[in-house]
XYZ file of N, CA and C in Angstrom:
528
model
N 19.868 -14.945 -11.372
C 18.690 -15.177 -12.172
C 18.066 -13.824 -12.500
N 17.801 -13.766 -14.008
C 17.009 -12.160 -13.954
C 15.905 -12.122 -13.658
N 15.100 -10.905 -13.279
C 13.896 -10.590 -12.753
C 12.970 -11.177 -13.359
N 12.940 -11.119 -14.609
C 11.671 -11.945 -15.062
C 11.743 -13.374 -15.226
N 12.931 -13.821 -14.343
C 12.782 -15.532 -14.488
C 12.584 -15.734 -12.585
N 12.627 -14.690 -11.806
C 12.420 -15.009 -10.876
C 11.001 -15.560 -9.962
N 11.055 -16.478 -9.678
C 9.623 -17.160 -9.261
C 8.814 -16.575 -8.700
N 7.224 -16.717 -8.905
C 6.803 -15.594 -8.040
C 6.731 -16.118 -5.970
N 6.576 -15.300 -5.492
C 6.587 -15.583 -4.033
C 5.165 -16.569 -4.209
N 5.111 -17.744 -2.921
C 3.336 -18.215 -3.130
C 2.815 -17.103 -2.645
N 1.422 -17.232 -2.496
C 0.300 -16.576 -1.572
C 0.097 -17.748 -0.465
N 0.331 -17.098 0.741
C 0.193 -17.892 1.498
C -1.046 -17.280 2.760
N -1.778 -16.583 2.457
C -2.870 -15.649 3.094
C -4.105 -17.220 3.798
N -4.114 -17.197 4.666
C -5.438 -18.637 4.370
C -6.437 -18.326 5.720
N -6.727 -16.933 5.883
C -7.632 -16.519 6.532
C -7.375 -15.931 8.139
N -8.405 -15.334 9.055
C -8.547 -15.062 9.982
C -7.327 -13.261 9.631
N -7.026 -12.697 11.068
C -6.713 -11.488 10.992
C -5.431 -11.284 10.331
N -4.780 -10.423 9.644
C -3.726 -10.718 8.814
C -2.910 -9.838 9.090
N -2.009 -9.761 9.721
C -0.950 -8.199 10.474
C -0.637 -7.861 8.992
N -0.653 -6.542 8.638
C 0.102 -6.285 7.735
C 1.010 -4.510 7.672
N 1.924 -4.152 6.851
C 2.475 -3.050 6.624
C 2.334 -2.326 5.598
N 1.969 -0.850 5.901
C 1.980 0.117 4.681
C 2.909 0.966 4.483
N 3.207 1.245 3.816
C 4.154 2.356 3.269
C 3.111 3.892 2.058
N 3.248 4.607 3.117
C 3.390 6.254 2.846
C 4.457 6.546 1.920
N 4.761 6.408 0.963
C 5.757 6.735 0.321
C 5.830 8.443 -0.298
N 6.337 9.140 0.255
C 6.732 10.575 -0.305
C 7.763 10.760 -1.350
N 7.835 11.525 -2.263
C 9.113 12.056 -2.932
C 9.743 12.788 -2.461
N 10.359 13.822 -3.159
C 11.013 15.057 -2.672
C 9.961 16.195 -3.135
N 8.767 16.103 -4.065
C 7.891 16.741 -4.044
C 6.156 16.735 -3.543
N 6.500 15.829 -2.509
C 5.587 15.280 -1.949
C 4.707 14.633 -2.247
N 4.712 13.734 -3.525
C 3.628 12.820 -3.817
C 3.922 11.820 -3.188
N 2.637 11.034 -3.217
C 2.573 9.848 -2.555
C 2.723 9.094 -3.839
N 3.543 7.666 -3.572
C 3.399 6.548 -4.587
C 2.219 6.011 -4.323
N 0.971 5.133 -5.167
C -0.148 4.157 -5.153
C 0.418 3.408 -6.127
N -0.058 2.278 -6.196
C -0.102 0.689 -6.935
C -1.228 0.832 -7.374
N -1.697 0.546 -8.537
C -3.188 0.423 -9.420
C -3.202 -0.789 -9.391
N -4.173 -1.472 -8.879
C -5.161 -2.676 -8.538
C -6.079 -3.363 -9.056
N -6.669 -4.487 -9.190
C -7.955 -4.423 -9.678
C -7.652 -6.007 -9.163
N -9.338 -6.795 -9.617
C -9.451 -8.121 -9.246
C -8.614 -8.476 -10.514
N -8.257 -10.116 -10.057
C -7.490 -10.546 -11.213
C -8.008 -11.283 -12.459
N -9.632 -11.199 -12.037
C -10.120 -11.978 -13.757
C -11.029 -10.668 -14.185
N -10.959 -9.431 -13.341
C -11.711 -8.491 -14.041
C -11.127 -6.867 -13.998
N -10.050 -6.603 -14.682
C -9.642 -5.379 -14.915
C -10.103 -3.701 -14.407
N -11.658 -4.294 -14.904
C -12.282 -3.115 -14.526
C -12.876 -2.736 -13.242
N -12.870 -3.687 -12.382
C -12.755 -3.713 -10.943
C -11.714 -3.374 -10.345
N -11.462 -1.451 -10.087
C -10.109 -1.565 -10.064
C -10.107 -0.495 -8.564
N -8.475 -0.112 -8.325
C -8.678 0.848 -7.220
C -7.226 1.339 -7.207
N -6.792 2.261 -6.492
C -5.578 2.501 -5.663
C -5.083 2.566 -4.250
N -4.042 1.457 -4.042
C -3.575 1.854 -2.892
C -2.474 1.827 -2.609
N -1.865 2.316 -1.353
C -0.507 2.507 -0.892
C 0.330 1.217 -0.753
N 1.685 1.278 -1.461
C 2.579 -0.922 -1.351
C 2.391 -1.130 -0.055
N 2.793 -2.183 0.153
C 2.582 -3.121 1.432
C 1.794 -4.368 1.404
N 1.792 -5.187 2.824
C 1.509 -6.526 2.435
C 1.581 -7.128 3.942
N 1.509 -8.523 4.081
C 1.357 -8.779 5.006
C 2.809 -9.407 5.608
N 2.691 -9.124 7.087
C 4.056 -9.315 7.617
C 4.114 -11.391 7.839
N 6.256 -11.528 7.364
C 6.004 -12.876 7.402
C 6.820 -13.369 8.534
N 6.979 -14.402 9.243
C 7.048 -14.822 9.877
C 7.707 -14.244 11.261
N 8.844 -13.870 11.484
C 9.099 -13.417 12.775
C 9.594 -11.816 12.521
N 9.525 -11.708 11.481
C 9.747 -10.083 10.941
C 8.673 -9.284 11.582
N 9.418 -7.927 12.095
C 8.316 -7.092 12.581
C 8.429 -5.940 11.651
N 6.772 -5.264 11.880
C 6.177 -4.741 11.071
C 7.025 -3.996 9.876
N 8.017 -3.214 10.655
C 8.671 -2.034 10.099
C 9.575 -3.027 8.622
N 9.817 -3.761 9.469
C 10.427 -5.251 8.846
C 9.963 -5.356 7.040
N 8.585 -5.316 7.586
C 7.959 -6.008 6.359
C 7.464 -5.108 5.845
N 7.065 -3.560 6.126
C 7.227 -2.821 5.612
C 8.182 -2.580 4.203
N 9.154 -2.536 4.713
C 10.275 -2.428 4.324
C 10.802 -3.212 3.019
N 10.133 -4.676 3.321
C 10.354 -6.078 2.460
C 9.409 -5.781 1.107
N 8.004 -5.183 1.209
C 6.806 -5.017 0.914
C 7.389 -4.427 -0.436
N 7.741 -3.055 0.097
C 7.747 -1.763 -0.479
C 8.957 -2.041 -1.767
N 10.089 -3.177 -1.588
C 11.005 -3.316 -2.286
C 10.655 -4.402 -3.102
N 9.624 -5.120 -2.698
C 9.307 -6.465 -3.348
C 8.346 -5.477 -4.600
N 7.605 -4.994 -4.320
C 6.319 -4.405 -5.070
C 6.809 -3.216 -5.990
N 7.984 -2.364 -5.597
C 8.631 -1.680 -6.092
C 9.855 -1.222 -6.333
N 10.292 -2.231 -5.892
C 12.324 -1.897 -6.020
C 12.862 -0.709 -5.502
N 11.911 0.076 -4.852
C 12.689 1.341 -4.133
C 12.998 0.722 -3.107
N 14.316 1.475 -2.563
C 14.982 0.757 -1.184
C 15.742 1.780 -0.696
N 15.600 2.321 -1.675
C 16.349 4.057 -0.565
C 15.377 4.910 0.564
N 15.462 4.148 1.235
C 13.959 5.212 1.973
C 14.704 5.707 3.684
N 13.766 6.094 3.871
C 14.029 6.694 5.508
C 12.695 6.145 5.880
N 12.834 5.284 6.425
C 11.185 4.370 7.238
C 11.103 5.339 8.109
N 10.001 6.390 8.302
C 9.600 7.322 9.796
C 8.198 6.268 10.528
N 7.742 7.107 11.181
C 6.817 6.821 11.930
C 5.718 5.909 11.578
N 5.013 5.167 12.273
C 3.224 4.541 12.305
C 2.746 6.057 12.483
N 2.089 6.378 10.973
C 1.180 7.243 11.198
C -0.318 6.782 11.423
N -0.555 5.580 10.744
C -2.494 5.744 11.138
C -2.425 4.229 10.718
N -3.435 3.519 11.995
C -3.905 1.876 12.165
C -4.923 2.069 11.787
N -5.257 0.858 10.907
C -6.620 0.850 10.700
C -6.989 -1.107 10.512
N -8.089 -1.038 10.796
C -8.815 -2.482 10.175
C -9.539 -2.536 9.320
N -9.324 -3.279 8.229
C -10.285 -3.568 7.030
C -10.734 -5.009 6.920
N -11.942 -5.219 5.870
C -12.202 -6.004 5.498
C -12.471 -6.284 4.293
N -12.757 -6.904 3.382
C -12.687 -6.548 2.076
C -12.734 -7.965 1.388
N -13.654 -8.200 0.171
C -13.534 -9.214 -0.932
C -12.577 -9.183 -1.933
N -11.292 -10.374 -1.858
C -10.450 -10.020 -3.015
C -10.188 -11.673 -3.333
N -10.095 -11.914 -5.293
C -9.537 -13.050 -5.721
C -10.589 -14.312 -4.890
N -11.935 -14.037 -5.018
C -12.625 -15.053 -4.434
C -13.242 -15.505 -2.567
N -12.101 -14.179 -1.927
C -12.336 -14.629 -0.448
C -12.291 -13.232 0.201
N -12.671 -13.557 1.310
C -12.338 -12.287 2.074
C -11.058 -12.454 2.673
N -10.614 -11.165 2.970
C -9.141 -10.534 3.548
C -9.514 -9.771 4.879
N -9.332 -10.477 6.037
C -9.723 -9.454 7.635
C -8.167 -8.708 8.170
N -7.939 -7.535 8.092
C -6.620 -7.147 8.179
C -6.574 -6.163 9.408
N -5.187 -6.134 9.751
C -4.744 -5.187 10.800
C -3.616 -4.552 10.463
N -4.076 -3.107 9.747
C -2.982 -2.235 8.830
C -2.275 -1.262 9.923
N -0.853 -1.054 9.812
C 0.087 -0.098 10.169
C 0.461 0.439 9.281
N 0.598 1.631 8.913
C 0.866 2.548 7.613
C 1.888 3.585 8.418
N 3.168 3.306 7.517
C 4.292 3.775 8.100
C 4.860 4.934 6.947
N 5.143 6.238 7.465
C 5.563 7.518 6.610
C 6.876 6.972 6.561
N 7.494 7.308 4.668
C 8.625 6.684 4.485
C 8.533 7.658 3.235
N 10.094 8.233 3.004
C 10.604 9.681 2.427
C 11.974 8.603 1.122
N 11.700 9.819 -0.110
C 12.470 8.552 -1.262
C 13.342 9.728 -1.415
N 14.497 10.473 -2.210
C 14.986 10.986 -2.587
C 14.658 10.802 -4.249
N 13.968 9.492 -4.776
C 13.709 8.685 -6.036
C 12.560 9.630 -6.636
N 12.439 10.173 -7.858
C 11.462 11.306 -7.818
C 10.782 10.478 -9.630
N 12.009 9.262 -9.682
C 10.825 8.952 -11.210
C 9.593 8.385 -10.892
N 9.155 8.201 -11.738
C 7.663 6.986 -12.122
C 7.784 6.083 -11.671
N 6.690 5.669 -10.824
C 7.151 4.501 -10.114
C 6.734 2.863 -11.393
N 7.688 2.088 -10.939
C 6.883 0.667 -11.429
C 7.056 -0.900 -10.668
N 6.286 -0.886 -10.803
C 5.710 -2.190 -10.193
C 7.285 -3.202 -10.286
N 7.417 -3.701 -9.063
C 8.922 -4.438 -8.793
C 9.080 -5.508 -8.826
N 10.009 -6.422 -9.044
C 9.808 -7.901 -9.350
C 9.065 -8.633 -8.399
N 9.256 -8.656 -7.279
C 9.189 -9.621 -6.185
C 7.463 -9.823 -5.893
N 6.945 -9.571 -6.740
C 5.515 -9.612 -6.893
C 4.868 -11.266 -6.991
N 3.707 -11.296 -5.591
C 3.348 -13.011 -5.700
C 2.568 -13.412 -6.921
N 1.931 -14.243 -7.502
C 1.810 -14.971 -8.341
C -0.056 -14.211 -8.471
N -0.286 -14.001 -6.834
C -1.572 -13.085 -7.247
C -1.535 -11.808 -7.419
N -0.313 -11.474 -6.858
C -0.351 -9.477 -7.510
C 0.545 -9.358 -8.885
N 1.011 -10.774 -9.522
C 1.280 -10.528 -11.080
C -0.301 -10.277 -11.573
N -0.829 -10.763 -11.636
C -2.592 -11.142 -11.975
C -3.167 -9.828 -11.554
N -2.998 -9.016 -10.202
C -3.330 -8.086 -10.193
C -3.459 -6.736 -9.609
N -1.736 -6.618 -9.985
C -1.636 -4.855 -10.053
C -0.885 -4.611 -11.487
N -1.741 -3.655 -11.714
C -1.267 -3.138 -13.361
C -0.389 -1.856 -13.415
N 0.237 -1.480 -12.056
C 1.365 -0.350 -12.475
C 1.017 0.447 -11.110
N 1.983 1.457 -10.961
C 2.073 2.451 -9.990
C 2.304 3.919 -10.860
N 2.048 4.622 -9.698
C 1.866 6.514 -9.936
C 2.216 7.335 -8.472
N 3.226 8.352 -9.362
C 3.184 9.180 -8.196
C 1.726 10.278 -7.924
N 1.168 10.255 -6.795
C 0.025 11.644 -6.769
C 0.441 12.640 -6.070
N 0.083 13.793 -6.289
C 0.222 14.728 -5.434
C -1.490 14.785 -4.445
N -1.472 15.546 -3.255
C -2.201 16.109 -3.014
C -4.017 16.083 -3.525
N -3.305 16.873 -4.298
C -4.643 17.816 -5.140
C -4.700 16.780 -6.133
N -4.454 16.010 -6.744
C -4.532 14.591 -7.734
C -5.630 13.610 -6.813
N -5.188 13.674 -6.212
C -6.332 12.162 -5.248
C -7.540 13.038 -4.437
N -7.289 14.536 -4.507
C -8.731 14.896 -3.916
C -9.654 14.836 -4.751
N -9.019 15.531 -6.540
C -9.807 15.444 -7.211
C -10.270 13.896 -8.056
N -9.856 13.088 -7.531
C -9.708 11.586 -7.873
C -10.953 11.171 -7.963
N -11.739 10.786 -9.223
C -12.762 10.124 -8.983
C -12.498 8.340 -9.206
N -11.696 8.028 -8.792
C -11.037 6.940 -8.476
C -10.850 6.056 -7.321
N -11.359 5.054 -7.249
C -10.982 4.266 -5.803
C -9.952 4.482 -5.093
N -9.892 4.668 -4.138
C -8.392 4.860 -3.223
C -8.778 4.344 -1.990
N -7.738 3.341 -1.716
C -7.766 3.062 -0.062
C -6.861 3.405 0.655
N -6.760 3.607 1.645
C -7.862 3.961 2.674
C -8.660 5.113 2.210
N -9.984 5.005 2.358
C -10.988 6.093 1.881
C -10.436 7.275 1.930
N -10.031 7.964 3.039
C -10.094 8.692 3.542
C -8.381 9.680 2.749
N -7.690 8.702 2.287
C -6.390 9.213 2.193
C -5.967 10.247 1.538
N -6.845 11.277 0.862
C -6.355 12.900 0.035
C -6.344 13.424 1.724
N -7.441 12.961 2.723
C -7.774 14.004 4.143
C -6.370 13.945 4.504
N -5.853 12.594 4.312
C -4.885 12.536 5.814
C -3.997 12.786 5.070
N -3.431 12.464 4.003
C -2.115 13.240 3.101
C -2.283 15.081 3.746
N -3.280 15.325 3.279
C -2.882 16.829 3.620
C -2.921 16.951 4.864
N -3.581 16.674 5.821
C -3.405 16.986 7.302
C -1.586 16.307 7.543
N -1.240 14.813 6.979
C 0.399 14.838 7.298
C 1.526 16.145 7.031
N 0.721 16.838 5.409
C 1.511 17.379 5.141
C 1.600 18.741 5.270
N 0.898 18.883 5.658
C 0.176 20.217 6.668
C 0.918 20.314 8.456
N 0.184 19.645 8.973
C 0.891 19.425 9.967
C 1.954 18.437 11.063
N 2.757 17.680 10.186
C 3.656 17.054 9.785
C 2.810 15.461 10.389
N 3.950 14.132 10.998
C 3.041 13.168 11.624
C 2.884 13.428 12.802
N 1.757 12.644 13.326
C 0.767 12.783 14.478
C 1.822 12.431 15.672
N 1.657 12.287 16.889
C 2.462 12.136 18.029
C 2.305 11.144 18.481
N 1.411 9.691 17.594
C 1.101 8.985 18.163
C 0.426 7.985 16.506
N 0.198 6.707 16.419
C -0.199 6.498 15.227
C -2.130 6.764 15.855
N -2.640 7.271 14.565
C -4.240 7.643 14.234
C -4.708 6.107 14.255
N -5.954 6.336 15.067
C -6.756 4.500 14.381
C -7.895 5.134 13.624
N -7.659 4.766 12.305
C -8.746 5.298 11.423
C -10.054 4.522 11.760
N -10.887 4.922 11.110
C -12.477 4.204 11.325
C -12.006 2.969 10.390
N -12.965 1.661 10.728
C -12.598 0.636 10.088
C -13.292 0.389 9.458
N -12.893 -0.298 7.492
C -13.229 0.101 6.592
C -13.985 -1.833 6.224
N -15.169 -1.790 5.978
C -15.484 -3.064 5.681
C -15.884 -3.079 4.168
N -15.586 -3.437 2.791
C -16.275 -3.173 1.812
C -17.032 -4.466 1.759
């Protein structure tokens, strides 16, 4: 079946804490990939963040990591490294809140094009993510642009500065 006849996954999210996986995605020139976001009946409510999603059934993290990153973007050449930084969020999306428990895992592409948004996308991230970008660095510091995790031009350069941590970081937890 081709990609654009393929069904979307459901959403099956229906509350309380939600394990989920991130992907750090690097190039060979060290940008990070982001997904451009927004709510799905209002465009201009928008943001960036790193692929990933929530882990499904007996798959572990790295697992779904892994599943996330290929569903949302068809890259699959990667080297999955380390849990660099846990964090908990909370956040209003598509009508409800989302209570999450993020693992954000450093993962290296040899893939150096433009990224785009990959088939395996659920029926609510057709509705709303409108494309991906590679950033460098110095792109998301000077970003006057939403980015989640807040904090992420700091910790890009501290990864890439002084490579990953010896242990995964628990970031401060982010409630919007």
């Amino acid at each position: 079946m081709p990609a654009e006849e393929t069904p979307a996954a459901p959403d099956t999210y229906e509350g309380g804490l939600r394990r989920v996986a991130r992907v750090v995605l690097l190039d060979p020139d060290d940008r990070i990939l982001l997904l451009h976001g927004h709510e799905p009946d209002d465009p201009a409510d928008d943001w960036w963040f790193t692929p990933g999603g929530g882990v499904e059934g007996d798959e572990t993290r790295a697992e779904a990591a892994r599943r996330e990153l290929r569903e949302e973007t068809g890259i699959t050449d990667v080297e999955l490294g380390p849990v660099l930084w846990r964090r908990r969020c909370s956040f209003p999306f598509a009508g409800r809140r989302w209570d999450q428990d993020e693992w954000y895992y450093l993962a290296r592409t040899a893939r150096a094009a433009a990224g785009a948004v990959g088939p395996g996308l659920t029926e609510l991230e057709r509705r709303s993510v409108a494309g991906a970008r590679w950033w460098t660095c110095e792109e998301l510091t000077r970003a006057h642009e939403t980015v989640y995790p807040t904090r992420l031009a700091e910790l890009l350069r501290t990864l890439l500065d002084e490579g990953p941590p010896a242990g995964p970081v628990t970031l401060d937890t982010e409630i919007v």
